[in-house]
XYZ file of C-alpha atoms in Angstrom:
207
model
C -34.863 5.805 17.146
C -31.507 6.281 18.733
C -31.997 3.066 20.661
C -32.248 1.483 17.338
C -29.120 2.925 16.232
C -27.250 1.743 19.310
C -28.235 -1.283 18.579
C -26.900 -1.633 15.311
C -23.709 -0.090 16.539
C -23.420 -2.468 19.560
C -24.108 -5.526 17.087
C -21.709 -4.088 14.433
C -18.842 -3.881 17.263
C -19.482 -6.889 18.493
C -19.551 -8.786 15.019
C -16.251 -6.631 13.982
C -14.556 -8.035 17.316
C -15.504 -11.374 16.467
C -14.077 -11.182 13.102
C -10.959 -9.712 14.158
C -10.640 -12.409 17.040
C -11.611 -15.572 15.009
C -10.969 -14.718 11.538
C -7.916 -12.340 11.968
C -5.921 -13.360 8.929
C -8.726 -13.154 6.351
C -10.051 -9.580 7.926
C -6.495 -8.617 7.564
C -6.346 -9.755 3.954
C -9.650 -8.093 3.278
C -8.701 -4.654 4.918
C -5.571 -4.630 2.747
C -7.683 -5.352 -0.633
C -9.541 -2.686 0.466
C -7.348 0.282 1.391
C -5.278 -0.719 -1.939
C -8.513 -0.385 -3.836
C -9.614 2.872 -2.359
C -5.879 4.469 -2.368
C -6.202 3.997 -6.383
C -9.756 5.303 -6.591
C -8.096 8.526 -4.760
C -5.195 8.308 -6.706
C -7.294 8.544 -10.192
C -9.190 11.264 -9.301
C -5.974 13.596 -8.375
C -4.783 12.246 -11.819
C -8.063 13.101 -13.387
C -7.998 16.811 -11.804
C -4.330 17.749 -12.980
C -4.776 15.634 -16.656
C -8.567 16.273 -17.383
C -8.820 12.603 -17.799
C -12.534 11.766 -16.857
C -12.461 7.949 -17.706
C -11.603 5.747 -14.274
C -9.630 2.717 -15.047
C -11.469 -0.194 -13.056
C -8.834 -2.543 -14.512
C -6.262 -0.412 -12.923
C -8.250 -0.659 -9.405
C -8.779 -4.029 -9.703
C -5.114 -4.705 -9.988
C -3.641 -2.604 -7.391
C -6.260 -4.236 -4.812
C -5.410 -7.555 -5.878
C -1.688 -6.644 -5.407
C -2.936 -5.526 -1.652
C -4.663 -8.407 -0.986
C -2.051 -11.018 -2.212
C 0.366 -8.936 0.503
C -2.142 -9.022 3.409
C -0.816 -11.992 4.951
C 2.899 -11.085 5.066
C 1.599 -7.730 7.176
C -0.335 -10.410 9.305
C 2.409 -12.590 10.353
C 4.990 -9.285 10.595
C 3.035 -7.963 13.335
C 2.749 -11.129 15.139
C 5.963 -12.055 14.550
C 7.497 -8.516 15.968
C 5.228 -8.853 18.701
C 6.286 -12.594 20.042
C 10.068 -11.267 19.423
C 10.038 -8.418 21.307
C 7.449 -8.576 24.072
C 5.827 -5.811 25.926
C 5.586 -2.003 25.550
C 9.052 -1.050 27.362
C 11.169 1.734 25.366
C 13.758 -0.982 24.655
C 11.219 -3.481 23.262
C 9.504 -0.371 21.059
C 12.820 0.689 19.563
C 13.472 -2.778 18.283
C 10.106 -2.852 16.945
C 10.736 0.586 15.091
C 14.301 -0.665 13.788
C 13.184 -3.916 12.280
C 10.001 -2.397 10.787
C 11.906 0.470 8.988
C 15.187 -1.787 7.871
C 13.914 -4.770 7.117
C 10.058 -4.870 6.386
C 9.464 -1.426 4.493
C 12.008 -2.409 2.221
C 10.765 -5.799 1.937
C 7.271 -4.870 1.659
C 7.950 -2.374 -1.320
C 9.784 -4.335 -3.217
C 7.086 -7.460 -3.352
C 4.287 -4.659 -3.855
C 6.546 -3.660 -6.963
C 6.979 -7.375 -7.886
C 3.494 -8.562 -7.376
C 2.108 -5.781 -9.546
C 4.537 -6.329 -12.202
C 3.784 -9.983 -12.316
C -0.010 -8.856 -12.325
C 0.331 -6.190 -15.233
C 2.887 -9.030 -16.755
C 5.521 -6.277 -16.661
C 9.113 -6.966 -18.182
C 12.072 -7.066 -15.712
C 13.063 -3.814 -16.606
C 10.180 -2.315 -16.099
C 9.773 -3.678 -12.757
C 13.295 -2.614 -11.982
C 12.678 0.957 -13.321
C 9.654 1.022 -10.904
C 11.863 -0.055 -8.197
C 14.606 2.418 -9.095
C 12.145 5.729 -9.904
C 9.181 4.926 -7.409
C 10.244 2.424 -4.488
C 12.986 4.723 -3.219
C 10.798 7.737 -3.195
C 8.044 6.012 -1.507
C 10.550 4.530 1.236
C 11.791 7.835 2.229
C 8.025 9.086 3.240
C 7.874 5.670 4.951
C 10.973 6.098 6.828
C 9.808 9.552 8.244
C 5.979 9.586 8.125
C 5.441 5.972 8.633
C 8.006 5.682 12.127
C 6.201 8.040 13.970
C 2.512 6.074 13.187
C 4.158 2.833 13.990
C 5.331 4.194 17.772
C 1.612 4.452 18.070
C 0.616 1.229 16.510
C 3.216 -0.650 18.619
C 2.895 0.763 21.877
C -0.797 1.654 22.510
C -2.749 -0.998 19.888
C -2.849 -4.930 20.599
C -1.608 -7.299 17.650
C -5.190 -7.780 16.499
C -5.647 -4.193 15.342
C -2.132 -3.392 14.511
C -3.008 -4.474 10.748
C -6.444 -2.546 10.752
C -4.555 0.619 11.910
C -1.723 0.145 9.608
C -4.222 0.315 6.736
C -6.033 3.174 8.471
C -2.495 5.096 8.048
C -1.343 3.707 4.940
C -4.202 4.807 3.010
C -2.515 7.830 2.100
C 0.910 5.404 1.380
C -1.555 3.171 -1.126
C -2.642 6.400 -2.865
C 1.371 7.361 -3.110
C 1.804 3.818 -4.152
C -0.580 3.760 -6.979
C 0.061 7.546 -8.093
C 3.946 6.933 -8.168
C 4.231 3.637 -9.808
C 1.388 4.566 -12.446
C 3.089 7.854 -12.741
C 6.342 6.441 -13.591
C 5.059 4.024 -16.007
C 3.260 6.887 -18.064
C 6.451 9.323 -17.788
C 8.329 6.318 -19.356
C 5.950 5.658 -22.325
C 5.869 9.058 -23.015
C 9.147 9.524 -23.457
C 9.518 6.353 -25.401
C 7.048 7.727 -27.808
C 8.745 11.297 -28.038
C 12.121 9.326 -28.984
C 10.444 7.095 -31.088
C 8.723 10.144 -33.005
C 12.486 11.758 -32.763
C 13.809 8.954 -34.667
C 11.010 9.220 -37.167
C 11.714 12.723 -37.919
C 15.442 12.229 -38.527
C 14.848 9.420 -40.874
C 12.503 11.178 -42.560
C 14.685 14.876 -43.176
C 17.366 12.787 -44.284
């Protein structure tokens, strides 16, 4: 029995290594999409616990998953660029990778994520702007602290082909945060609009 399990494990490992070697771009895109999908599922479970919401919005999960899938190539080519631009595992190379990743890539990724999500949701420019201001800055603060520590391990110990995989293992928490923050901000704005409309109606009726 254990011999059969070991054989299955070895076969799965060989196929995974082949996929990450021969079809790295496709594998990374799928990994990004799956990570976003799981992040939204976890986010909705947390929301249902806090708000007693029992129904799961699979359309929202599909939108979040597609958004992650769309941005998969960006993460893929970014890590390829960093490893070609800053070769080696010296302290200087590691420092430059962390600096570029924190200052340039994180803000770019967050912005494109919000824009892609807004496009898929057919949001207005004002809604996208509000998402960037209300949620984007909060997400970036977490990425600039927690994510930087994780990237030290990523850049120093792992080969290029495993960077996006590790990225998404760690970023499952961030994908949950992305989904939670962006949807929470939208729900809060809608609630505020409803309250404002009710207030206007009450005032008009009192007159």
